[in-house]
Amino acid sequence: MLKVSGLLAAFWLQLFLCSSLGPVEGGKILVMPVDGSHWLSMKILVEELSQRGHEMVVLVPDTSILIQSSDTYTALSFKVPYTKAELYSSLKKLKERFTKAPQFSDLLENIMGLLSFTNMQVKGCEGLLYDKDLMQKLREKHFDLVLTDPFLPCGPIIAEAFSLPAVYFLRGLPCGLDLEATQCPSPPSYVPRFFVDNTDVMTFTQRVKNVFMAGFEKILCIILYSSFDELTSRYLEKDISFRDILGHAAIWLNRYDFTFEFPRPVMPNMVRIGGINCAKKKPLPAELQEFVEGSGDDGFIVFTLGSFVSELPESKAREFFEAFRQIPQRRDNVLHMVVRGVAESLNMYDLTSEKLLEKVRKVLNDKSYREKITELSQIHRDRPIEPLDLAVFWTEFVMRHGGAEHLRPAAHQLNWVQYHSLDVFGFLLFVLVVVVFIIIKTCKFCFRKCFRRTQKKKKE
Amino acid sequence: MLKVSGLLAAFWLQLFLCSSLGPVEGGKILVMPVDGSHWLSMKILVEELSQRGHEMVVLVPDTSILIQSSDTYTALSFKVPYTKAELYSSLKKLKERFTKAPQFSDLLENIMGLLSFTNMQVKGCEGLLYDKDLMQKLREKHFDLVLTDPFLPCGPIIAEAFSLPAVYFLRGLPCGLDLEATQCPSPPSYVPRFFVDNTDVMTFTQRVKNVFMAGFEKILCIILYSSFDELTSRYLEKDISFRDILGHAAIWLNRYDFTFEFPRPVMPNMVRIGGINCAKKKPLPAELQEFVEGSGDDGFIVFTLGSFVSELPESKAREFFEAFRQIPQRRDNVLHMVVRGVAESLNMYDLTSEKLLEKVRKVLNDKSYREKITELSQIHRDRPIEPLDLAVFWTEFVMRHGGAEHLRPAAHQLNWVQYHSLDVFGFLLFVLVVVVFIIIKTCKFCFRKCFRRTQKKKKE
C-alpha cells in the first residue's frame, strides 16, 4: 500500500516546472453573444481579445438591438425567422404579464409567457444552425475557440458541433443550470434559491421553503429548457441534453464576485470576473463632468434603471426595462445589497413618490450606508489581478492547451444516484439488513434450542 | 416579491467601485511554522513578506531542525518539554513501526504510534502557550496577523487567543480536517480518500471502499485530534474544538494546484499556491552546473528523496526520510502522477535494484512519459499570477481588511444535520406520512360508510 514518494516520479519535473511560458499567438475566436445587456459586458472582453491580436468573428441576429458592427471584430449577420416588430411585440406581451403584482395563481401563466419568449429566441438559434452556407463558412474558418453566453443554446451547440473548446461568459443561468452543469455543489441549507427572498442565513421555515424551491427548480429546469434540449439533440443527431453539452465547457467566466454574492462552493473551472465592467476608463462626457463638478457639498444621486435606458428611445427603453428587470439574477442583486446594509429596496407595485423620497433620505442621511459601501467597494476593488486580464488569460489558456481538461471533475462520469453515493448506501443498508436478519434468526434458533432443552429438563 | 433592481441600490456604487487601491503599509506578522519540510515552503513567503516591509516574528522551538535565525525575520525561541534526543528517539520509533509492510492488523498500532508522536508535538505547543512571559511579550506586540501552518495547533490557538485574523499555509490536513473546517464539500463518489489507493474514477467496489474510508476518517479525526481539541478548549477556557477554531481562518493558502490534483469543489477562501517552491531563482551551485552541462545527449537523472536529505547528515536523513515519507499527503502524490502517465511507482517493501532499473528504463525510453510531463508542466506553469505573489496578495489583503469575512460561508452557522437539510427532510417526511395517514383514514371511513349504506340498502 505504501509507495515510495518522489522516488521515480517525474525526473524532469523539477527542470520543466520552474521556467516560464512564451506569449500566445493570434488565435481565431468565434463569438456567439446574447443581445441586450448581456452583450455590453461581453463586448469589453471581445474588444480586448481583438486588441491582443486575435481574430474575432461575432455572430449577430438580423434583429439585433445592441450588437453592432465594429472595427475590432467581424460581425456576421444571420437571419432569424421573426421580424424586429414581432420581437418587440413578444417582449411587450412578456411585460404585460409581469407588470401586475404576481400572485401564486399567475405562476403557470408567467412561466408560459417566459417560455413563449425563450422559444422565440430558440427559433432564432435554429435560423443560424440550419443556415447551411453560413455554417459551412464558419466550419472552414477552423476556429480555435467558441466564446459564448450560454443563456441561449446556439453557442454551446456550435462548439459541440465543431468539436471546439468553449469558454462561457455569464452571470448565472436560470434555475441554477450552470451549477448543475459544472457539478458544483449548492447545499440548499445555506445557498438561497430564487423567488424565495432568502439570504444565506435562514430560519427553519425559510430552509423548508428553500429546499422546496430547490426541488421545484429541477422541474422548472425541465420545462424551461425543453426547447433547448430538443434543439440540441435534433441538431447534433444524438441523445444529448443542453445540460450535457454545457458540461463540456472548458472555462466558465462568471460575472460576479463574493463581495456582493453569498459565499458558497465553486468548481476549479469557474473563474470569477465580477467588476469586468469597471474596465472602461473613458472620461465622463463634458456635460456630465460639468454637472458633477458643480454639485457642491451635497453631492449628487446616480439614478440608474439598467443598461438599456441610455441607449434606446424612451418608449422602447421602458418596454425592455420592464421585461428584463424581471430576470431572476438581476432581481436577486438588490437583496444581497440590502443584507450588506448598503441599499434599501422598494416594491414596484406600490411605489409612490413619498415612499421613494423616504428611502432616498434614509440612504442619504444615515452614515452607515456610506461607510458600508465604502468598505465593500474597497474589498471589491482589492484583487490580485484585474477581471478583464483574468478573462483574457483564461480564454487564451484554453486556446494554448486546447481546453482545460485538468480542471474537469470526474463527477461528470457519474449519474445522480452514483454522485450522491445512493447506490453505495443502498448496498451497505442491504448488507446491514441481511446481517441483522441472520443474527436475529441465529439468536432465535439458539434461544429456542436452549429453551426447549430447559423445558424438557423441567418436564423430566 | 419582485423588487426594483438597481433603483435605490448603491448610489455611490458606480463611483466607488471603479478606482484603484493604494499600497499596503508595513504590517506586523506573527509566524508559527511547523518544522521540517513544511518550513522550507513557508520560508519563501516569510522572506518575501519581509522584503515587502512587513515585520516578521517567527516562533521557533528550541529543538528546531530546519528553522534558523535570519536577517529577514526575528526568530523567537521557545522551550519545549523534551530534548532533541527525545525527539529523534520518538521519530525513530515511528520509523520502526512504518518500515514493515503494513498489515490491516497493525493499523491500530500504527495509529497509536502516530498519536504518540503528535502528542509530543502538542506538548511542544503547550511549552509555548503556557510560557506566560513570552505570550505577554507577543500580546504587547499588537500583531496584525498570524501566519501559521495548522498541522500543529499552536498557531491557530494563538490567533484565537489574541483575536487576530489568521492565514493558513499548508498542503492539506490528515483525514481531511481542512475540508471539514472550511465547509468544503468533498463527495466520496469521486474525491478519493487516503489509504484506499483510489483515483477520481472508481468502480462500484472502489466507491464502497471510499465511502467506508470517508466514514472511518471521521472516527480517525476524533482520535487523531483529541489532544489538539483538549489543548484548544483548556487553553481558551471554553468548549471549542480544534476544528472550530480552524473554521475561523480568513484565508487558506493551499500548496497544490489541479495539474497534479484530482479536480474537486473548493471554497472561496481557499487559494491555490501550488508551485510556490519554484519561486527560488538562484543559479545552480558550480559543481552541479558543471555536471549538468557535461551530461551530454543522454541527459541526467534527478534522484530525489525529499527535502530533508540535502540538509542533514546521512544517518539522520535516513531516519527522517523513513518516518516522514509515510505521511499520507506525500504518499498520495505518486498516485496522481501515475494516473497522469508521468510516473511509475514502486513498493518500498519489495524494492530490488532490478525492479528499480526496469522502471527507470521504462520511464526513460518510453517517449509518452516525457511528452506528458512536458504537457503537464506547461499547464502547471501557465497561470495568471505567480503563486508567491498570490500568497503575498492574500496575506496583505487580510491585513488591509482585518480578515476576509466576505468569503466566509454561512454554512459555519449550521450543524451537520442542518447543513445536510436532514431536519427539513425529516419534517417533510413527517408531513407526508401524516397526510398519507389522514388520506387513508378518510378513504377508509368513506368506503365503510358507502359500503354499509349499500349493504343496508341491499338488506332493505
mmCIF file with all atom_site columns, N, CA, C and O in Angstrom, chain A residues 2 6 13 16-19 189 207 263 266 278 304 331 349 373 381-382 400-401 406 419 423, chain B residues 2 6 13 16-19 189 207 263 266 278 304 331 349 373 381-382 400-401 406 419 423:
data_model
loop_
_atom_site.group_PDB
_atom_site.id
_atom_site.type_symbol
_atom_site.label_atom_id
_atom_site.label_alt_id
_atom_site.label_comp_id
_atom_site.label_asym_id
_atom_site.label_entity_id
_atom_site.label_seq_id
_atom_site.pdbx_PDB_ins_code
_atom_site.Cartn_x
_atom_site.Cartn_y
_atom_site.Cartn_z
_atom_site.occupancy
_atom_site.B_iso_or_equiv
_atom_site.pdbx_formal_charge
_atom_site.auth_seq_id
_atom_site.auth_comp_id
_atom_site.auth_asym_id
_atom_site.auth_atom_id
_atom_site.pdbx_PDB_model_num
ATOM 1   N N  . LEU A 1 2   ? 1.921   1.244  0.833   1.00 0.00 ? 2   LEU A N  1
ATOM 2   C CA . LEU A 1 2   ? 2.761   2.438  0.892   1.00 0.00 ? 2   LEU A CA 1
ATOM 3   C C  . LEU A 1 2   ? 3.656   2.532  -0.340  1.00 0.00 ? 2   LEU A C  1
ATOM 4   O O  . LEU A 1 2   ? 4.210   1.544  -0.783  1.00 0.00 ? 2   LEU A O  1
ATOM 5   N N  . GLY A 1 6   ? 8.078   10.457 -4.590  1.00 0.00 ? 6   GLY A N  1
ATOM 6   C CA . GLY A 1 6   ? 9.142   11.294 -5.119  1.00 0.00 ? 6   GLY A CA 1
ATOM 7   C C  . GLY A 1 6   ? 10.362  10.504 -5.549  1.00 0.00 ? 6   GLY A C  1
ATOM 8   O O  . GLY A 1 6   ? 11.433  11.064 -5.739  1.00 0.00 ? 6   GLY A O  1
ATOM 9   N N  . LEU A 1 13  ? 10.567  16.739 -13.816 1.00 0.00 ? 13  LEU A N  1
ATOM 10  C CA . LEU A 1 13  ? 9.615   17.649 -13.201 1.00 0.00 ? 13  LEU A CA 1
ATOM 11  C C  . LEU A 1 13  ? 10.270  18.953 -12.752 1.00 0.00 ? 13  LEU A C  1
ATOM 12  O O  . LEU A 1 13  ? 9.867   20.044 -13.147 1.00 0.00 ? 13  LEU A O  1
ATOM 13  N N  . PHE A 1 16  ? 11.411  21.103 -15.660 1.00 0.00 ? 16  PHE A N  1
ATOM 14  C CA . PHE A 1 16  ? 10.359  21.647 -16.505 1.00 0.00 ? 16  PHE A CA 1
ATOM 15  C C  . PHE A 1 16  ? 9.502   22.680 -15.778 1.00 0.00 ? 16  PHE A C  1
ATOM 16  O O  . PHE A 1 16  ? 9.050   23.640 -16.354 1.00 0.00 ? 16  PHE A O  1
ATOM 17  N N  . LEU A 1 17  ? 9.261   22.417 -14.492 1.00 0.00 ? 17  LEU A N  1
ATOM 18  C CA . LEU A 1 17  ? 8.217   23.187 -13.814 1.00 0.00 ? 17  LEU A CA 1
ATOM 19  C C  . LEU A 1 17  ? 8.603   24.618 -13.493 1.00 0.00 ? 17  LEU A C  1
ATOM 20  O O  . LEU A 1 17  ? 7.748   25.434 -13.260 1.00 0.00 ? 17  LEU A O  1
ATOM 21  N N  . CYS A 1 18  ? 9.891   24.897 -13.435 1.00 0.00 ? 18  CYS A N  1
ATOM 22  C CA . CYS A 1 18  ? 10.289  26.187 -12.889 1.00 0.00 ? 18  CYS A CA 1
ATOM 23  C C  . CYS A 1 18  ? 10.770  27.208 -13.910 1.00 0.00 ? 18  CYS A C  1
ATOM 24  O O  . CYS A 1 18  ? 11.531  28.102 -13.595 1.00 0.00 ? 18  CYS A O  1
ATOM 25  N N  . SER A 1 19  ? 10.366  27.093 -15.173 1.00 0.00 ? 19  SER A N  1
ATOM 26  C CA . SER A 1 19  ? 10.687  28.152 -16.126 1.00 0.00 ? 19  SER A CA 1
ATOM 27  C C  . SER A 1 19  ? 9.384   28.727 -16.685 1.00 0.00 ? 19  SER A C  1
ATOM 28  O O  . SER A 1 19  ? 8.315   28.213 -16.427 1.00 0.00 ? 19  SER A O  1
ATOM 29  N N  . SER A 1 189 ? -29.253 24.332 2.252   1.00 0.00 ? 189 SER A N  1
ATOM 30  C CA . SER A 1 189 ? -29.319 24.767 3.646   1.00 0.00 ? 189 SER A CA 1
ATOM 31  C C  . SER A 1 189 ? -28.746 26.166 3.846   1.00 0.00 ? 189 SER A C  1
ATOM 32  O O  . SER A 1 189 ? -29.074 26.837 4.809   1.00 0.00 ? 189 SER A O  1
ATOM 33  N N  . ARG A 1 207 ? -35.652 27.525 5.493   1.00 0.00 ? 207 ARG A N  1
ATOM 34  C CA . ARG A 1 207 ? -34.923 26.405 4.907   1.00 0.00 ? 207 ARG A CA 1
ATOM 35  C C  . ARG A 1 207 ? -35.878 25.401 4.258   1.00 0.00 ? 207 ARG A C  1
ATOM 36  O O  . ARG A 1 207 ? -35.567 24.829 3.218   1.00 0.00 ? 207 ARG A O  1
ATOM 37  N N  . PRO A 1 263 ? -21.181 33.702 -0.057  1.00 0.00 ? 263 PRO A N  1
ATOM 38  C CA . PRO A 1 263 ? -20.118 32.711 -0.301  1.00 0.00 ? 263 PRO A CA 1
ATOM 39  C C  . PRO A 1 263 ? -20.659 31.284 -0.326  1.00 0.00 ? 263 PRO A C  1
ATOM 40  O O  . PRO A 1 263 ? -21.481 30.914 0.507   1.00 0.00 ? 263 PRO A O  1
ATOM 41  N N  . VAL A 1 266 ? -17.368 26.571 -5.093  1.00 0.00 ? 266 VAL A N  1
ATOM 42  C CA . VAL A 1 266 ? -17.163 26.809 -6.522  1.00 0.00 ? 266 VAL A CA 1
ATOM 43  C C  . VAL A 1 266 ? -16.368 25.634 -7.094  1.00 0.00 ? 266 VAL A C  1
ATOM 44  O O  . VAL A 1 266 ? -15.836 24.823 -6.339  1.00 0.00 ? 266 VAL A O  1
ATOM 45  N N  . CYS A 1 278 ? -15.979 47.529 -14.961 1.00 0.00 ? 278 CYS A N  1
ATOM 46  C CA . CYS A 1 278 ? -15.222 48.684 -14.488 1.00 0.00 ? 278 CYS A CA 1
ATOM 47  C C  . CYS A 1 278 ? -13.971 48.926 -15.321 1.00 0.00 ? 278 CYS A C  1
ATOM 48  O O  . CYS A 1 278 ? -13.242 49.882 -15.088 1.00 0.00 ? 278 CYS A O  1
ATOM 49  N N  . THR A 1 304 ? -30.100 55.047 -11.624 1.00 0.00 ? 304 THR A N  1
ATOM 50  C CA . THR A 1 304 ? -29.874 54.170 -12.771 1.00 0.00 ? 304 THR A CA 1
ATOM 51  C C  . THR A 1 304 ? -30.964 53.114 -12.875 1.00 0.00 ? 304 THR A C  1
ATOM 52  O O  . THR A 1 304 ? -31.429 52.576 -11.874 1.00 0.00 ? 304 THR A O  1
ATOM 53  N N  . ARG A 1 331 ? -32.968 40.477 -10.490 1.00 0.00 ? 331 ARG A N  1
ATOM 54  C CA . ARG A 1 331 ? -33.909 40.730 -9.403  1.00 0.00 ? 331 ARG A CA 1
ATOM 55  C C  . ARG A 1 331 ? -33.289 40.498 -8.089  1.00 0.00 ? 331 ARG A C  1
ATOM 56  O O  . ARG A 1 331 ? -33.292 41.277 -7.195  1.00 0.00 ? 331 ARG A O  1
ATOM 57  N N  . TYR A 1 349 ? -44.800 47.490 -7.114  1.00 0.00 ? 349 TYR A N  1
ATOM 58  C CA . TYR A 1 349 ? -46.254 47.526 -7.309  1.00 0.00 ? 349 TYR A CA 1
ATOM 59  C C  . TYR A 1 349 ? -46.979 48.530 -6.422  1.00 0.00 ? 349 TYR A C  1
ATOM 60  O O  . TYR A 1 349 ? -48.103 48.875 -6.677  1.00 0.00 ? 349 TYR A O  1
ATOM 61  N N  . ILE A 1 373 ? -20.748 50.878 2.147   1.00 0.00 ? 373 ILE A N  1
ATOM 62  C CA . ILE A 1 373 ? -20.473 50.746 0.709   1.00 0.00 ? 373 ILE A CA 1
ATOM 63  C C  . ILE A 1 373 ? -19.014 51.085 0.426   1.00 0.00 ? 373 ILE A C  1
ATOM 64  O O  . ILE A 1 373 ? -18.390 50.486 -0.458  1.00 0.00 ? 373 ILE A O  1
ATOM 65  N N  . ARG A 1 381 ? -12.637 46.070 -5.029  1.00 0.00 ? 381 ARG A N  1
ATOM 66  C CA . ARG A 1 381 ? -11.561 46.548 -5.904  1.00 0.00 ? 381 ARG A CA 1
ATOM 67  C C  . ARG A 1 381 ? -10.221 45.890 -5.597  1.00 0.00 ? 381 ARG A C  1
ATOM 68  O O  . ARG A 1 381 ? -9.293  45.962 -6.395  1.00 0.00 ? 381 ARG A O  1
ATOM 69  N N  . ASP A 1 382 ? -10.122 45.297 -4.395  1.00 0.00 ? 382 ASP A N  1
ATOM 70  C CA . ASP A 1 382 ? -8.839  44.781 -3.929  1.00 0.00 ? 382 ASP A CA 1
ATOM 71  C C  . ASP A 1 382 ? -8.658  43.345 -4.422  1.00 0.00 ? 382 ASP A C  1
ATOM 72  O O  . ASP A 1 382 ? -9.060  42.388 -3.773  1.00 0.00 ? 382 ASP A O  1
ATOM 73  N N  . ARG A 1 400 ? -4.335  27.928 -25.891 1.00 0.00 ? 400 ARG A N  1
ATOM 74  C CA . ARG A 1 400 ? -2.971  27.359 -25.816 1.00 0.00 ? 400 ARG A CA 1
ATOM 75  C C  . ARG A 1 400 ? -2.999  25.855 -25.609 1.00 0.00 ? 400 ARG A C  1
ATOM 76  O O  . ARG A 1 400 ? -2.198  25.122 -26.169 1.00 0.00 ? 400 ARG A O  1
ATOM 77  N N  . HIS A 1 401 ? -3.936  25.378 -24.768 1.00 0.00 ? 401 HIS A N  1
ATOM 78  C CA . HIS A 1 401 ? -3.915  23.961 -24.386 1.00 0.00 ? 401 HIS A CA 1
ATOM 79  C C  . HIS A 1 401 ? -5.079  23.165 -24.977 1.00 0.00 ? 401 HIS A C  1
ATOM 80  O O  . HIS A 1 401 ? -5.277  22.013 -24.606 1.00 0.00 ? 401 HIS A O  1
ATOM 81  N N  . HIS A 1 406 ? -7.629  19.503 -17.224 1.00 0.00 ? 406 HIS A N  1
ATOM 82  C CA . HIS A 1 406 ? -7.134  19.239 -15.860 1.00 0.00 ? 406 HIS A CA 1
ATOM 83  C C  . HIS A 1 406 ? -8.043  19.835 -14.788 1.00 0.00 ? 406 HIS A C  1
ATOM 84  O O  . HIS A 1 406 ? -7.865  19.560 -13.607 1.00 0.00 ? 406 HIS A O  1
ATOM 85  N N  . TYR A 1 419 ? -23.384 9.883  -7.955  1.00 0.00 ? 419 TYR A N  1
ATOM 86  C CA . TYR A 1 419 ? -22.751 11.074 -7.409  1.00 0.00 ? 419 TYR A CA 1
ATOM 87  C C  . TYR A 1 419 ? -23.009 11.187 -5.913  1.00 0.00 ? 419 TYR A C  1
ATOM 88  O O  . TYR A 1 419 ? -22.120 11.492 -5.124  1.00 0.00 ? 419 TYR A O  1
ATOM 89  N N  . ASP A 1 423 ? -26.302 4.466  -4.366  1.00 0.00 ? 423 ASP A N  1
ATOM 90  C CA . ASP A 1 423 ? -26.186 3.026  -4.627  1.00 0.00 ? 423 ASP A CA 1
ATOM 91  C C  . ASP A 1 423 ? -25.316 2.351  -3.568  1.00 0.00 ? 423 ASP A C  1
ATOM 92  O O  . ASP A 1 423 ? -25.624 1.246  -3.106  1.00 0.00 ? 423 ASP A O  1
ATOM 93  N N  . LEU B 1 2   ? -41.384 40.861 -6.321  1.00 0.00 ? 2   LEU B N  1
ATOM 94  C CA . LEU B 1 2   ? -40.446 41.455 -7.283  1.00 0.00 ? 2   LEU B CA 1
ATOM 95  C C  . LEU B 1 2   ? -39.937 42.789 -6.763  1.00 0.00 ? 2   LEU B C  1
ATOM 96  O O  . LEU B 1 2   ? -40.683 43.585 -6.237  1.00 0.00 ? 2   LEU B O  1
ATOM 97  N N  . GLY B 1 6   ? -31.539 47.780 -8.890  1.00 0.00 ? 6   GLY B N  1
ATOM 98  C CA . GLY B 1 6   ? -30.670 48.874 -9.324  1.00 0.00 ? 6   GLY B CA 1
ATOM 99  C C  . GLY B 1 6   ? -31.327 50.228 -9.197  1.00 0.00 ? 6   GLY B C  1
ATOM 100 O O  . GLY B 1 6   ? -30.878 51.205 -9.764  1.00 0.00 ? 6   GLY B O  1
ATOM 101 N N  . LEU B 1 13  ? -22.152 53.397 -5.627  1.00 0.00 ? 13  LEU B N  1
ATOM 102 C CA . LEU B 1 13  ? -21.512 52.169 -6.083  1.00 0.00 ? 13  LEU B CA 1
ATOM 103 C C  . LEU B 1 13  ? -20.621 52.411 -7.301  1.00 0.00 ? 13  LEU B C  1
ATOM 104 O O  . LEU B 1 13  ? -19.441 52.117 -7.290  1.00 0.00 ? 13  LEU B O  1
ATOM 105 N N  . PHE B 1 16  ? -17.540 54.500 -6.519  1.00 0.00 ? 16  PHE B N  1
ATOM 106 C CA . PHE B 1 16  ? -16.559 53.884 -5.643  1.00 0.00 ? 16  PHE B CA 1
ATOM 107 C C  . PHE B 1 16  ? -15.872 52.687 -6.280  1.00 0.00 ? 16  PHE B C  1
ATOM 108 O O  . PHE B 1 16  ? -14.709 52.441 -6.060  1.00 0.00 ? 16  PHE B O  1
ATOM 109 N N  . LEU B 1 17  ? -16.639 51.918 -7.048  1.00 0.00 ? 17  LEU B N  1
ATOM 110 C CA . LEU B 1 17  ? -16.143 50.603 -7.448  1.00 0.00 ? 17  LEU B CA 1
ATOM 111 C C  . LEU B 1 17  ? -15.059 50.637 -8.507  1.00 0.00 ? 17  LEU B C  1
ATOM 112 O O  . LEU B 1 17  ? -14.350 49.681 -8.686  1.00 0.00 ? 17  LEU B O  1
ATOM 113 N N  . CYS B 1 18  ? -14.972 51.737 -9.252  1.00 0.00 ? 18  CYS B N  1
ATOM 114 C CA . CYS B 1 18  ? -14.113 51.691 -10.431 1.00 0.00 ? 18  CYS B CA 1
ATOM 115 C C  . CYS B 1 18  ? -12.804 52.461 -10.316 1.00 0.00 ? 18  CYS B C  1
ATOM 116 O O  . CYS B 1 18  ? -12.243 52.911 -11.300 1.00 0.00 ? 18  CYS B O  1
ATOM 117 N N  . SER B 1 19  ? -12.309 52.658 -9.099  1.00 0.00 ? 19  SER B N  1
ATOM 118 C CA . SER B 1 19  ? -10.974 53.245 -8.983  1.00 0.00 ? 19  SER B CA 1
ATOM 119 C C  . SER B 1 19  ? -10.068 52.290 -8.222  1.00 0.00 ? 19  SER B C  1
ATOM 120 O O  . SER B 1 19  ? -10.517 51.284 -7.711  1.00 0.00 ? 19  SER B O  1
ATOM 121 N N  . SER B 1 189 ? -17.933 10.000 -3.803  1.00 0.00 ? 189 SER B N  1
ATOM 122 C CA . SER B 1 189 ? -18.161 9.279  -5.056  1.00 0.00 ? 189 SER B CA 1
ATOM 123 C C  . SER B 1 189 ? -17.074 9.550  -6.089  1.00 0.00 ? 189 SER B C  1
ATOM 124 O O  . SER B 1 189 ? -16.871 8.759  -6.998  1.00 0.00 ? 189 SER B O  1
ATOM 125 N N  . ARG B 1 207 ? -15.814 2.531  -4.887  1.00 0.00 ? 207 ARG B N  1
ATOM 126 C CA . ARG B 1 207 ? -16.636 3.572  -4.250  1.00 0.00 ? 207 ARG B CA 1
ATOM 127 C C  . ARG B 1 207 ? -17.121 3.121  -2.876  1.00 0.00 ? 207 ARG B C  1
ATOM 128 O O  . ARG B 1 207 ? -17.202 3.924  -1.946  1.00 0.00 ? 207 ARG B O  1
ATOM 129 N N  . PRO B 1 263 ? -9.519  17.195 -9.776  1.00 0.00 ? 263 PRO B N  1
ATOM 130 C CA . PRO B 1 263 ? -10.402 18.360 -9.626  1.00 0.00 ? 263 PRO B CA 1
ATOM 131 C C  . PRO B 1 263 ? -11.604 18.045 -8.722  1.00 0.00 ? 263 PRO B C  1
ATOM 132 O O  . PRO B 1 263 ? -12.200 16.980 -8.841  1.00 0.00 ? 263 PRO B O  1
ATOM 133 N N  . VAL B 1 266 ? -14.046 23.586 -4.385  1.00 0.00 ? 266 VAL B N  1
ATOM 134 C CA . VAL B 1 266 ? -13.219 24.389 -3.478  1.00 0.00 ? 266 VAL B CA 1
ATOM 135 C C  . VAL B 1 266 ? -14.100 25.477 -2.866  1.00 0.00 ? 266 VAL B C  1
ATOM 136 O O  . VAL B 1 266 ? -15.211 25.705 -3.329  1.00 0.00 ? 266 VAL B O  1
ATOM 137 N N  . CYS B 1 278 ? 8.824   26.998 -6.683  1.00 0.00 ? 278 CYS B N  1
ATOM 138 C CA . CYS B 1 278 ? 9.560   27.348 -7.895  1.00 0.00 ? 278 CYS B CA 1
ATOM 139 C C  . CYS B 1 278 ? 9.997   28.798 -7.906  1.00 0.00 ? 278 CYS B C  1
ATOM 140 O O  . CYS B 1 278 ? 10.661  29.250 -8.835  1.00 0.00 ? 278 CYS B O  1
ATOM 141 N N  . THR B 1 304 ? 15.612  12.157 -6.281  1.00 0.00 ? 304 THR B N  1
ATOM 142 C CA . THR B 1 304 ? 15.323  12.967 -5.100  1.00 0.00 ? 304 THR B CA 1
ATOM 143 C C  . THR B 1 304 ? 14.559  12.167 -4.059  1.00 0.00 ? 304 THR B C  1
ATOM 144 O O  . THR B 1 304 ? 13.670  11.384 -4.382  1.00 0.00 ? 304 THR B O  1
ATOM 145 N N  . ARG B 1 331 ? 2.441   10.562 0.475   1.00 0.00 ? 331 ARG B N  1
ATOM 146 C CA . ARG B 1 331 ? 2.273   9.243  -0.106  1.00 0.00 ? 331 ARG B CA 1
ATOM 147 C C  . ARG B 1 331 ? 1.434   9.262  -1.287  1.00 0.00 ? 331 ARG B C  1
ATOM 148 O O  . ARG B 1 331 ? 1.688   8.803  -2.354  1.00 0.00 ? 331 ARG B O  1
ATOM 149 N N  . TYR B 1 349 ? 8.472   -2.143 0.025   1.00 0.00 ? 349 TYR B N  1
ATOM 150 C CA . TYR B 1 349 ? 8.738   -3.358 0.813   1.00 0.00 ? 349 TYR B CA 1
ATOM 151 C C  . TYR B 1 349 ? 9.314   -4.515 0.009   1.00 0.00 ? 349 TYR B C  1
ATOM 152 O O  . TYR B 1 349 ? 9.851   -5.443 0.568   1.00 0.00 ? 349 TYR B O  1
ATOM 153 N N  . ILE B 1 373 ? 4.708   14.757 -19.326 1.00 0.00 ? 373 ILE B N  1
ATOM 154 C CA . ILE B 1 373 ? 5.200   15.652 -18.278 1.00 0.00 ? 373 ILE B CA 1
ATOM 155 C C  . ILE B 1 373 ? 5.460   17.039 -18.851 1.00 0.00 ? 373 ILE B C  1
ATOM 156 O O  . ILE B 1 373 ? 5.247   18.058 -18.177 1.00 0.00 ? 373 ILE B O  1
ATOM 157 N N  . ARG B 1 381 ? 2.695   25.683 -15.246 1.00 0.00 ? 381 ARG B N  1
ATOM 158 C CA . ARG B 1 381 ? 3.388   26.976 -15.261 1.00 0.00 ? 381 ARG B CA 1
ATOM 159 C C  . ARG B 1 381 ? 2.522   28.093 -15.806 1.00 0.00 ? 381 ARG B C  1
ATOM 160 O O  . ARG B 1 381 ? 2.824   29.271 -15.629 1.00 0.00 ? 381 ARG B O  1
ATOM 161 N N  . ASP B 1 382 ? 1.434   27.725 -16.508 1.00 0.00 ? 382 ASP B N  1
ATOM 162 C CA . ASP B 1 382 ? 0.617   28.702 -17.210 1.00 0.00 ? 382 ASP B CA 1
ATOM 163 C C  . ASP B 1 382 ? -0.458  29.240 -16.268 1.00 0.00 ? 382 ASP B C  1
ATOM 164 O O  . ASP B 1 382 ? -1.551  28.704 -16.173 1.00 0.00 ? 382 ASP B O  1
ATOM 165 N N  . ARG B 1 400 ? -5.100  44.333 5.363   1.00 0.00 ? 400 ARG B N  1
ATOM 166 C CA . ARG B 1 400 ? -5.795  45.565 4.953   1.00 0.00 ? 400 ARG B CA 1
ATOM 167 C C  . ARG B 1 400 ? -7.216  45.626 5.478   1.00 0.00 ? 400 ARG B C  1
ATOM 168 O O  . ARG B 1 400 ? -7.702  46.671 5.871   1.00 0.00 ? 400 ARG B O  1
ATOM 169 N N  . HIS B 1 401 ? -7.903  44.452 5.446   1.00 0.00 ? 401 HIS B N  1
ATOM 170 C CA . HIS B 1 401 ? -9.330  44.465 5.776   1.00 0.00 ? 401 HIS B CA 1
ATOM 171 C C  . HIS B 1 401 ? -9.642  43.782 7.104   1.00 0.00 ? 401 HIS B C  1
ATOM 172 O O  . HIS B 1 401 ? -10.811 43.547 7.423   1.00 0.00 ? 401 HIS B O  1
ATOM 173 N N  . HIS B 1 406 ? -16.042 38.442 3.840   1.00 0.00 ? 406 HIS B N  1
ATOM 174 C CA . HIS B 1 406 ? -16.933 38.310 2.682   1.00 0.00 ? 406 HIS B CA 1
ATOM 175 C C  . HIS B 1 406 ? -16.771 36.957 1.993   1.00 0.00 ? 406 HIS B C  1
ATOM 176 O O  . HIS B 1 406 ? -17.566 36.610 1.123   1.00 0.00 ? 406 HIS B O  1
ATOM 177 N N  . TYR B 1 419 ? -26.893 21.384 7.971   1.00 0.00 ? 419 TYR B N  1
ATOM 178 C CA . TYR B 1 419 ? -26.143 21.569 6.731   1.00 0.00 ? 419 TYR B CA 1
ATOM 179 C C  . TYR B 1 419 ? -26.673 20.645 5.636   1.00 0.00 ? 419 TYR B C  1
ATOM 180 O O  . TYR B 1 419 ? -26.862 21.054 4.492   1.00 0.00 ? 419 TYR B O  1
ATOM 181 N N  . ASP B 1 423 ? -32.960 17.784 8.901   1.00 0.00 ? 423 ASP B N  1
ATOM 182 C CA . ASP B 1 423 ? -34.137 18.167 9.693   1.00 0.00 ? 423 ASP B CA 1
ATOM 183 C C  . ASP B 1 423 ? -35.300 18.541 8.782   1.00 0.00 ? 423 ASP B C  1
ATOM 184 O O  . ASP B 1 423 ? -36.452 18.185 9.045   1.00 0.00 ? 423 ASP B O  1
#
